[in-house]
Every structure is written in C-alpha cells, then in structure tokens.
Amino acid sequence: MDFKYDVIVIGAGHAGCEAAAAAANLGSKTCLITMDMNKIGQMSCNPAIGGIAKGQIVREIDALGGYMGLITDQTAIQFRILNRSKGPAMWSPRAQCDRNKFIWAWREILENTPNLHIWQDTVKEILVENGEVTGLTTLWDVTFHAKTIILTAGTFLNGLMHVGKTKLAGGRMAEPASYQLTESIAKHGIKYDRMKTGTPVRIDGRSVNYDLMETQDGECDFHKFSYMDTNVRHLKQLQCWTCFTNEEVHQILRDGLPDSPLYNGQIQSIGPRYCPSIETKIVTFPEKIQHQLFLEPEGETTQELYLNGFSSSLPLHIQIAALRKVPAFKDLIIYRPGYAIEYDFFDPTQLKHTLESKIIKNLFFAGQVNGTTGYEEAGGQGIIAGINAHINCHGGEPFTLKRDEAYIGVLIDDLVTKGVDEPYRMFTSRAEYRILLRQDDADIRLTEKAWKIGLVKEDRYTLLKNKKEAIDRIISFTKSYSIKPNLINEALEKLGTTPLKQGCKLIDLINRPQITIENIAEHVSAFKRELDKITERREEIIEAAEIQIKYQGYIERERIIADKLARLESIKIKGRFDYNSLQSLSTEARQKLIKIDPETIAQASRIPGVSPSDINVLLVLCGR
C-alpha cells in the first residue's frame, strides 16, 4: 500500500466523514484513519440529527454536496419540523435515526468513494518540518506522508469517563482514548485545554410503562433534509414519548451530589451550558419541581431507548434510584449508565476561517477538537476543512462562508474570532441574519458555490436550476395576475379574510396571513393551471415561493443591513498594523487584536473586548 496522500483525515466521526468525502470527491487522494471501522459516523450521544439551528446546518451541508442530510433521510425513524408556530426563519428540521443503520450507510458511501482509502489504526504523532505538516505515525508504527492533515478526533484525545467516583479512560463507552497526539501538536506552540460533556442512561424498552407517558408523533409530509429528489421515508416511523421528573427524583439527586464528579471536584473542566446534566439542572433551577424528559428509540427494531434530558455522571445506583421514582420507570432496567467525559480541545482562535492552523501550515482542525458540541456543528466544519485541504493541495482561492451566507459561516467565524469558554452549540440567536439563513433556501444560497469548485455534481445543480425557475415562475405569475372582487370575494369570506373593494394583484392576496398559495389556487383556475405544471418537488417549491412572497419585505431589509456591513468585510487589515504601538486603542483591544490578528475590520468588530471606538480608530488609520 502506498502511504502517500494529498489529504489525511484523523477520525471518522461526523466531521471526519464529511471532510474525507469532500476532499476525495474534489479529486484529492485521501485517507481516512479511524480506530474502528464499525463505528464510522457513530452518534455518541443522541441518535438524532438536526434541531433548532442544527437542522439548518445539515441542510447547508447537503446544499454543499455533503452526505449528512442524505444519510439522515435514509435512516430516519421519525422526522419533525420544530418551531412551526414561529416564522420560517425559525423552522428547524429534526430526525430520530436508527443508530446502526446510520453507521453502515456512512460506511457504504465512504468505501465506494473514488480517491478515498480507509485505514484502521490510531494516530500517535503529527510530523512537522519547518512549520509545515508532512505526515503522521500510528500506534502500529506505520508512517503516512501527506500534503495536508485534518484532525477530527472528537472526544478521544486523552478522553476520561466518569460514573460517580469511577474513572475510566476512553473516548466513548467501550472505546479506547487516544494518547500522545495532543502532546505532539502542542509542542509546536498550539494551545489546548479540557472540556466535558455527558450522556444519559440507555434504557431497556421492555421495562417502561408507556401508558404513563405522553406520545410524541413524527410528521409524514414532504419535508426532509436533502434537497436531492429522494424518497422521503425508508424505515418504519416510530413514536417518541415524554414524561417529567418530580420532587422525589430531585431529592435523591440532591442527596447524591456529594458523589457527583461535577460537584466534588473530580471534574474541573467546563461542560455545555445549553445541554446540562440533570445534576446541574436541579442546582441551577432549585425552584423547578419538574424537568421534562424525552424517551427516544435508538433504532427501528432494538429495545434500546435514549433518555433525552437526563444526562448524568452520578453513581449508577443513584441514577437508577432516582429514575425509578418516575412512574413510567418504576420497573426500570438499563443497558448502561449515563457518564461524563473529559477530553482535550484546541483553542480555535489559532485557526484561519478555512480551519487551517495559523501555526502549522496545512494542518486543519474540525469538530469537537475546536471546542464545539453536536454532530451538525462537526459536520459543517468537516466539509469546509475538507474543501480547503483539497484547495491547499491543488490550488485555488480559499473557500469560506460569510455570516450572511450560512449558519456554517456564523459557526466558524464565532470560533476563530471569539474562541470558546464552554462547548459551543449553534442557536438561531447567534446569527444576525436569521431571515436570510432559512432551512428552505440553503440550496439557493450555497449549491452554486459548491458547483463552481466541483463538489456539487450535475444532477444536484440541475435540480437547483429547475427549482429556482419554478419559484420564479410562481412569483412572476402572482405579480402580474389581477384579481377582480366579484370573482374572488365569496372565496375570501370562506377563507376568513376581508373581501376586496377593488381589484388587486394576486401577490397582494397571498400576503394575507389567512391565504396560502394552495388555498387561493383552488379559487383561481389560471393560477392552479400554473401550479399544475410543477410535477416534481411540488410542495417544496410552493412552500419556498410562498415564504419569499410573504417575507419579501423582511428579507430585503435584512439584505440591505448585511450589504452595509459587508463593506467592513472588504477592508482588509491583516498585516497592516503593529497593534502594540497603537496607543489610541484600549489595552484590551491591543491584546485581543494581537491574539486574533483579524483579516478584516468586520472581523475585528466581532472580537470581544474590541469596542466601537477601537474600530473607529482603525477606520481612521485605514483612511490615512
């Protein structure tokens, strides 16, 4: 075997899989190194993809030619759109998946991707010469040579698991940790630290009293993750269930806090604020008498269930005793306890927006090693790292996404500009331009960009063109078609909206909250004939057109704001200033600007500690 590659990816989690697939599909000779080929794309915690803001990221990965959305659709056992009661900027797809089928779907894709090899082994050292990565060595004493390397090691770097006072080395339950690799990187001046995350118990479904829980059904309409023209549902669709903790549960947990690694000093690292353990919930919210729990299936046929909302590292007997005070779990039997895990991550402010290290040339970082949490955040970083690793090998302009172009752009800019002091999780509130970054239009925003670099193929690009043409035809028709009161007023009254006093364009009616494209088309035969011309992806196209019509004013206003701020993105400042000598800047600003070394004025303005007055100083100096 020839151990020389353009791109080597370390780790086959969600970041690693997307990175390896992207680099290989672009034409780089690629190798994916994983400890266990049977755990490729493993969902270490919840067997679900998407959710608030995370679902938008998955649609963006798909729009760029990645695979997370396709595999999720293929292996989903429940699909829902969250936040339907809010505007379309907040709609977020989420799917429960069959954990094992998800793994094998990823493996089937990767094993059949041209230019991509898989090697099962553990990396122990990165090889660097003259500040540039040249290869790596493994525990089997195999040396690989590479032009670029992408590190996507997840929670495996010096991973340490906790259940009560019991500590066990590992990157996941029953899987070994990775040693020496962190140190081989840190010796070159790259800073690292420790983070913590956790996971709940896994429950034997035969021990649950489902009659004492509320059911949570999925949706079976046209919505899915991938923009490709694929079948919506492959597997049997299953229910989830909800229930609540109670004061008896909380008392057992409170009594057990002295044995909690989080509260007895055993764990020093910082955990995720937005996905806290049950111990953290009862301490942070002592006034709450109950916390909601979600019981979710792990697969189409298994009895194994995931208890969302009960992440814990308390001793096993306390976890079980507390849960048995929930009526539905009074006869509880579990497969394994919840546990916390500590692991190494690297300060992401040491990265460029391409996710290449500023310190070691051609070394990229993606996923939890950058301080993020979540499969979706990892996958988004992975595809960007894979694209740019390929570009570093074969030439081309760096591929980055701006904050008004993608949630992935927000994610990466937040990481490299602000850094992290806790595991980073994406929320819609982190994006200034939520109306521009909707889940319905990620293909319109991003697919052409990926087409231009060769990652998106002809079939996907043709689907995009057809969709855009169909949307444009619908909107154009509504703008030009006039409605007369005597022909539509009876229908308007039936639809619960005010009759017309004079004629108007069809688009003005669709802008009414009671009116949709579909319900008005039933009363406007010419419009119905126009819609009937759409024979493929009809519901998706009509929904996209309706969102553009109803929210056009908001979309245009947000685009104007984004374009104004984009002018600051065009003012390049990297390498222009000796910040230490600029005494007109605040001390904190000088320190932060030296550390981050921003590319543009806009990036500098997003650095915590750099004030508007500091930005004005830089703008004045740029003017000179």
PDB file of C-alpha atoms in Angstrom, residues 40 42 96 130 132 195 258 338 376 408 419 449 480 580 601 607 614:
ATOM      1  CA  ILE A  40     -17.822   5.304  11.339  1.00  0.00           C
ATOM      2  CA  GLN A  42     -21.178   6.940  15.277  1.00  0.00           C
ATOM      3  CA  GLN A  96     -34.551  10.482  15.013  1.00  0.00           C
ATOM      4  CA  ASN A 130       9.805  23.864   9.040  1.00  0.00           C
ATOM      5  CA  GLU A 132       4.545  22.625   7.835  1.00  0.00           C
ATOM      6  CA  MET A 195     -13.800  20.251  28.148  1.00  0.00           C
ATOM      7  CA  PRO A 258     -21.501  14.754  47.156  1.00  0.00           C
ATOM      8  CA  GLY A 338     -25.036   7.797  31.894  1.00  0.00           C
ATOM      9  CA  GLU A 376     -24.164  19.010  12.945  1.00  0.00           C
ATOM     10  CA  ILE A 408     -21.748  27.350   8.997  1.00  0.00           C
ATOM     11  CA  GLY A 419     -12.957  31.458  20.835  1.00  0.00           C
ATOM     12  CA  LYS A 449     -20.821  27.990  -4.754  1.00  0.00           C
ATOM     13  CA  SER A 480     -48.779  40.055 -12.947  1.00  0.00           C
ATOM     14  CA  ASN A 580       1.120  47.074  20.176  1.00  0.00           C
ATOM     15  CA  ILE A 601     -12.388  45.416  10.058  1.00  0.00           C
ATOM     16  CA  ILE A 607     -13.859  40.311  18.823  1.00  0.00           C
ATOM     17  CA  ASP A 614     -11.413  50.998  18.822  1.00  0.00           C
TER      18      ASP A 614
END
